[in-house]
Amino acid sequence: MPYIVEIPYEDPERFHMPSDLTRWSQRILGSQSRPGIRATEEEMVRIKRASEISNVFKNGSRILSNEEIPEDCVLSIFPDRLKSFAPTWSVADGAIIIHQTVKDVLGRIEPDTHQIVPIEVMFRDGTPAEGNYYFLNVTQTIDSIIDERSTVAIKTDPFPGTRDYMEIRWRNREQHRLTFDPAVTAGHHLWREKRYSKPEIEYAMSDALHDAFEAAGAPFFTSWKAVASDVDL
């Protein structure tokens, strides 16, 4: 069974980088009104656009244009602290930044599949961070979970005009069953599930990709192996 990838909020010292997408914010948002001053119509349009792009960062719903991709990430930490972070970070506005080691693994296991663009990473004083970094946008989405053999359910949203959606029900991983269809996952290594998205599943990855990350000492956030069920639940 594939691995389930989580961005662990309980471990911010490794996976959540205090930072700003400085030039991206300036380009997309422009100069904003002072606190307490009502935003102009133009500012509201910019804010709405920034929010839409940020949602793509988080959900991978489409390929981003070059103009929408952040070109720099300014870290709000001292250089010595960078050593404690993993090679994959969640940064401002939900963007994902990966180190060269992660890019190399993805390029070997699943080439020409994900949107990976170089990004300049630096500290507040302008000193560049050691190493090469990239913005990552995972748009590969498949529908591979077998509901009848998983601890899942249809959740009805009580608000008018909204749709039912799927949710995963578990209290802990030991009680959890999540069966993937191998005919659907075949040939895929890092993906998002079509019907099961955040907060239950950030990403899913193949055994081959997980093992390659482990061998390279380059974890892609944290992950745990899904446990399949041999019977209908």
GROMACS .gro file of C-alpha atoms in nm:
model
  233
    1MET     CA    1   0.000   0.000   0.000
    2PRO     CA    2   0.112   0.359  -0.060
    3TYR     CA    3   0.230   0.597   0.209
    4ILE     CA    4   0.015   0.882   0.341
    5VAL     CA    5   0.202   1.213   0.361
    6GLU     CA    6   0.129   1.463   0.637
    7ILE     CA    7   0.259   1.813   0.703
    8PRO     CA    8   0.282   1.778   1.082
    9TYR     CA    9   0.166   2.090   1.260
   10GLU     CA   10   0.296   1.950   1.588
   11ASP     CA   11   0.654   1.968   1.453
   12PRO     CA   12   0.691   2.327   1.328
   13GLU     CA   13   1.062   2.333   1.400
   14ARG     CA   14   1.128   2.098   1.106
   15PHE     CA   15   0.860   2.148   0.842
   16HIS     CA   16   0.705   2.495   0.880
   17MET     CA   17   0.955   2.763   0.783
   18PRO     CA   18   0.899   3.116   0.921
   19SER     CA   19   0.935   3.319   0.605
   20ASP     CA   20   0.790   3.563   0.355
   21LEU     CA   21   0.743   3.538  -0.020
   22THR     CA   22   0.859   3.899  -0.041
   23ARG     CA   23   0.875   3.973  -0.412
   24TRP     CA   24   0.571   3.756  -0.487
   25SER     CA   25   0.365   3.949  -0.230
   26GLN     CA   26   0.481   4.284  -0.365
   27ARG     CA   27   0.408   4.184  -0.724
   28ILE     CA   28   0.070   4.019  -0.666
   29LEU     CA   29  -0.064   4.238  -0.386
   30GLY     CA   30   0.114   4.566  -0.456
   31SER     CA   31   0.100   4.836  -0.189
   32GLN     CA   32  -0.187   4.784   0.052
   33SER     CA   33  -0.398   5.026   0.250
   34ARG     CA   34  -0.298   5.109   0.606
   35PRO     CA   35  -0.466   4.910   0.888
   36GLY     CA   36  -0.815   5.040   0.951
   37ILE     CA   37  -0.846   5.192   0.603
   38ARG     CA   38  -1.097   5.028   0.374
   39ALA     CA   39  -0.936   4.856   0.074
   40THR     CA   40  -0.994   5.005  -0.267
   41GLU     CA   41  -1.162   4.808  -0.545
   42GLU     CA   42  -0.823   4.749  -0.712
   43GLU     CA   43  -0.678   4.624  -0.383
   44MET     CA   44  -0.971   4.385  -0.338
   45VAL     CA   45  -0.908   4.241  -0.685
   46ARG     CA   46  -0.541   4.188  -0.596
   47ILE     CA   47  -0.629   4.029  -0.262
   48LYS     CA   48  -0.874   3.791  -0.432
   49ARG     CA   49  -0.610   3.694  -0.689
   50ALA     CA   50  -0.348   3.634  -0.420
   51SER     CA   51  -0.593   3.413  -0.232
   52GLU     CA   52  -0.669   3.210  -0.547
   53ILE     CA   53  -0.300   3.155  -0.617
   54SER     CA   54  -0.238   3.063  -0.255
   55ASN     CA   55  -0.513   2.799  -0.282
   56VAL     CA   56  -0.328   2.651  -0.580
   57PHE     CA   57  -0.013   2.637  -0.366
   58LYS     CA   58  -0.209   2.432  -0.112
   59ASN     CA   59  -0.426   2.218  -0.342
   60GLY     CA   60  -0.234   2.181  -0.668
   61SER     CA   61  -0.549   2.242  -0.870
   62ARG     CA   62  -0.363   2.366  -1.180
   63ILE     CA   63  -0.026   2.453  -1.329
   64LEU     CA   64   0.087   2.801  -1.227
   65SER     CA   65   0.212   3.058  -1.476
   66ASN     CA   66   0.563   3.196  -1.436
   67GLU     CA   67   0.417   3.524  -1.311
   68GLU     CA   68   0.228   3.344  -1.034
   69ILE     CA   69   0.526   3.146  -0.900
   70PRO     CA   70   0.723   3.297  -0.612
   71GLU     CA   71   1.082   3.376  -0.703
   72ASP     CA   72   1.220   3.432  -0.355
   73CYS     CA   73   1.166   3.314   0.002
   74VAL     CA   74   1.305   3.530   0.282
   75LEU     CA   75   1.368   3.330   0.602
   76SER     CA   76   1.286   3.477   0.944
   77ILE     CA   77   1.542   3.261   1.127
   78PHE     CA   78   1.912   3.274   1.205
   79PRO     CA   79   2.136   3.073   0.969
   80ASP     CA   80   2.230   2.819   1.238
   81ARG     CA   81   1.866   2.715   1.278
   82LEU     CA   82   1.838   2.613   0.913
   83LYS     CA   83   2.029   2.294   0.995
   84SER     CA   84   1.739   2.170   1.209
   85PHE     CA   85   1.485   2.192   0.928
   86ALA     CA   86   1.397   1.906   0.694
   87PRO     CA   87   1.468   1.944   0.318
   88THR     CA   88   1.097   2.000   0.252
   89TRP     CA   89   0.917   2.302   0.400
   90SER     CA   90   0.575   2.459   0.406
   91VAL     CA   91   0.622   2.836   0.384
   92ALA     CA   92   0.414   3.151   0.356
   93ASP     CA   93   0.076   3.124   0.183
   94GLY     CA   94   0.101   2.743   0.170
   95ALA     CA   95   0.384   2.722  -0.085
   96ILE     CA   96   0.610   2.415  -0.070
   97ILE     CA   97   0.987   2.453  -0.098
   98ILE     CA   98   1.218   2.156  -0.151
   99HIS     CA   99   1.596   2.118  -0.133
  100GLN     CA  100   1.806   1.988  -0.421
  101THR     CA  101   1.817   1.643  -0.262
  102VAL     CA  102   1.437   1.612  -0.280
  103LYS     CA  103   1.429   1.742  -0.638
  104ASP     CA  104   1.693   1.488  -0.741
  105VAL     CA  105   1.485   1.200  -0.605
  106LEU     CA  106   1.167   1.322  -0.774
  107GLY     CA  107   1.354   1.372  -1.099
  108ARG     CA  108   1.483   1.016  -1.089
  109ILE     CA  109   1.167   0.837  -0.977
  110GLU     CA  110   0.898   1.048  -1.147
  111PRO     CA  111   1.056   1.281  -1.406
  112ASP     CA  112   0.869   1.551  -1.597
  113THR     CA  113   0.557   1.517  -1.384
  114HIS     CA  114   0.557   1.793  -1.123
  115GLN     CA  115   0.599   2.168  -1.152
  116ILE     CA  116   0.942   2.234  -1.000
  117VAL     CA  117   1.091   2.583  -1.037
  118PRO     CA  118   1.412   2.728  -0.884
  119ILE     CA  119   1.355   2.974  -0.601
  120GLU     CA  120   1.600   3.208  -0.431
  121VAL     CA  121   1.613   3.142  -0.056
  122MET     CA  122   1.785   3.400   0.165
  123PHE     CA  123   1.796   3.539   0.516
  124ARG     CA  124   1.669   3.882   0.623
  125ASP     CA  125   2.008   4.043   0.572
  126GLY     CA  126   2.019   3.922   0.211
  127THR     CA  127   2.263   3.637   0.274
  128PRO     CA  128   2.171   3.340   0.052
  129ALA     CA  129   2.087   3.011   0.223
  130GLU     CA  130   2.332   2.733   0.155
  131GLY     CA  131   2.220   2.492  -0.118
  132ASN     CA  132   1.974   2.502  -0.407
  133TYR     CA  133   1.600   2.523  -0.348
  134TYR     CA  134   1.287   2.487  -0.560
  135PHE     CA  135   0.918   2.571  -0.549
  136LEU     CA  136   0.707   2.255  -0.586
  137ASN     CA  137   0.353   2.231  -0.721
  138VAL     CA  138   0.208   1.878  -0.725
  139THR     CA  139  -0.087   1.879  -0.965
  140GLN     CA  140  -0.105   1.503  -1.028
  141THR     CA  141  -0.444   1.393  -0.897
  142ILE     CA  142  -0.595   1.044  -0.911
  143ASP     CA  143  -0.895   0.864  -0.761
  144SER     CA  144  -0.754   0.542  -0.620
  145ILE     CA  145  -0.912   0.473  -0.280
  146ILE     CA  146  -1.151   0.175  -0.268
  147ASP     CA  147  -1.425   0.302  -0.039
  148GLU     CA  148  -1.576  -0.039   0.038
  149ARG     CA  149  -1.244  -0.160   0.178
  150SER     CA  150  -1.154   0.152   0.372
  151THR     CA  151  -1.268   0.326   0.687
  152VAL     CA  152  -1.428   0.609   0.495
  153ALA     CA  153  -1.773   0.762   0.473
  154ILE     CA  154  -1.982   1.013   0.285
  155LYS     CA  155  -2.010   1.332   0.486
  156THR     CA  156  -2.315   1.551   0.430
  157ASP     CA  157  -2.246   1.920   0.458
  158PRO     CA  158  -2.533   2.092   0.645
  159PHE     CA  159  -2.503   2.424   0.462
  160PRO     CA  160  -2.739   2.493   0.168
  161GLY     CA  161  -2.587   2.479  -0.177
  162THR     CA  162  -2.289   2.266  -0.075
  163ARG     CA  163  -2.210   1.911  -0.182
  164ASP     CA  164  -2.152   1.589   0.005
  165TYR     CA  165  -1.787   1.497   0.034
  166MET     CA  166  -1.580   1.200   0.142
  167GLU     CA  167  -1.408   1.184   0.476
  168ILE     CA  168  -1.172   0.936   0.638
  169ARG     CA  169  -1.277   0.811   0.980
  170TRP     CA  170  -1.012   0.696   1.222
  171ARG     CA  171  -0.902   0.767   1.577
  172ASN     CA  172  -0.550   0.642   1.534
  173ARG     CA  173  -0.341   0.476   1.269
  174GLU     CA  174  -0.364   0.131   1.427
  175GLN     CA  175  -0.741   0.126   1.372
  176HIS     CA  176  -0.719   0.278   1.028
  177ARG     CA  177  -0.777   0.093   0.699
  178LEU     CA  178  -0.722   0.263   0.365
  179THR     CA  179  -0.713   0.044   0.056
  180PHE     CA  180  -0.580   0.178  -0.275
  181ASP     CA  181  -0.657   0.031  -0.615
  182PRO     CA  182  -0.321  -0.086  -0.758
  183ALA     CA  183  -0.455  -0.063  -1.113
  184VAL     CA  184  -0.506   0.312  -1.058
  185THR     CA  185  -0.189   0.387  -0.861
  186ALA     CA  186   0.035   0.196  -1.103
  187GLY     CA  187   0.292   0.429  -1.256
  188HIS     CA  188   0.220   0.711  -1.007
  189HIS     CA  189   0.462   0.804  -0.730
  190LEU     CA  190   0.352   1.133  -0.574
  191TRP     CA  191  -0.007   1.247  -0.604
  192ARG     CA  192  -0.314   1.404  -0.447
  193GLU     CA  193  -0.634   1.208  -0.402
  194LYS     CA  194  -0.932   1.346  -0.592
  195ARG     CA  195  -1.198   1.287  -0.328
  196TYR     CA  196  -0.987   1.281  -0.013
  197SER     CA  197  -0.798   1.601   0.037
  198LYS     CA  198  -0.694   1.812   0.334
  199PRO     CA  199  -0.696   1.770   0.623
  200GLU     CA  200  -0.709   1.390   0.591
  201ILE     CA  201  -0.453   1.347   0.311
  202GLU     CA  202  -0.201   1.605   0.197
  203TYR     CA  203  -0.033   1.374  -0.054
  204ALA     CA  204   0.015   1.002  -0.114
  205MET     CA  205   0.334   0.842  -0.238
  206SER     CA  206   0.446   0.506  -0.370
  207ASP     CA  207   0.670   0.263  -0.185
  208ALA     CA  208   0.942   0.325  -0.442
  209LEU     CA  209   0.940   0.701  -0.387
  210HIS     CA  210   0.925   0.666  -0.009
  211ASP     CA  211   1.220   0.428  -0.010
  212ALA     CA  212   1.418   0.658  -0.241
  213PHE     CA  213   1.361   0.956  -0.009
  214GLU     CA  214   1.471   0.743   0.287
  215ALA     CA  215   1.785   0.624   0.108
  216ALA     CA  216   1.875   0.983   0.020
  217GLY     CA  217   1.814   1.104   0.375
  218ALA     CA  218   1.565   1.352   0.235
  219PRO     CA  219   1.221   1.311   0.397
  220PHE     CA  220   0.922   1.453   0.215
  221PHE     CA  221   0.744   1.581   0.527
  222THR     CA  222   0.635   1.283   0.740
  223SER     CA  223   0.459   0.972   0.614
  224TRP     CA  224   0.303   0.648   0.733
  225LYS     CA  225   0.211   0.338   0.540
  226ALA     CA  226  -0.156   0.277   0.467
  227VAL     CA  227  -0.296  -0.050   0.598
  228ALA     CA  228  -0.519  -0.236   0.353
  229SER     CA  229  -0.829  -0.433   0.442
  230ASP     CA  230  -0.896  -0.777   0.293
  231VAL     CA  231  -1.270  -0.753   0.361
  232ASP     CA  232  -1.544  -0.499   0.308
  233LEU     CA  233  -1.580  -0.269   0.608
   0.00000   0.00000   0.00000
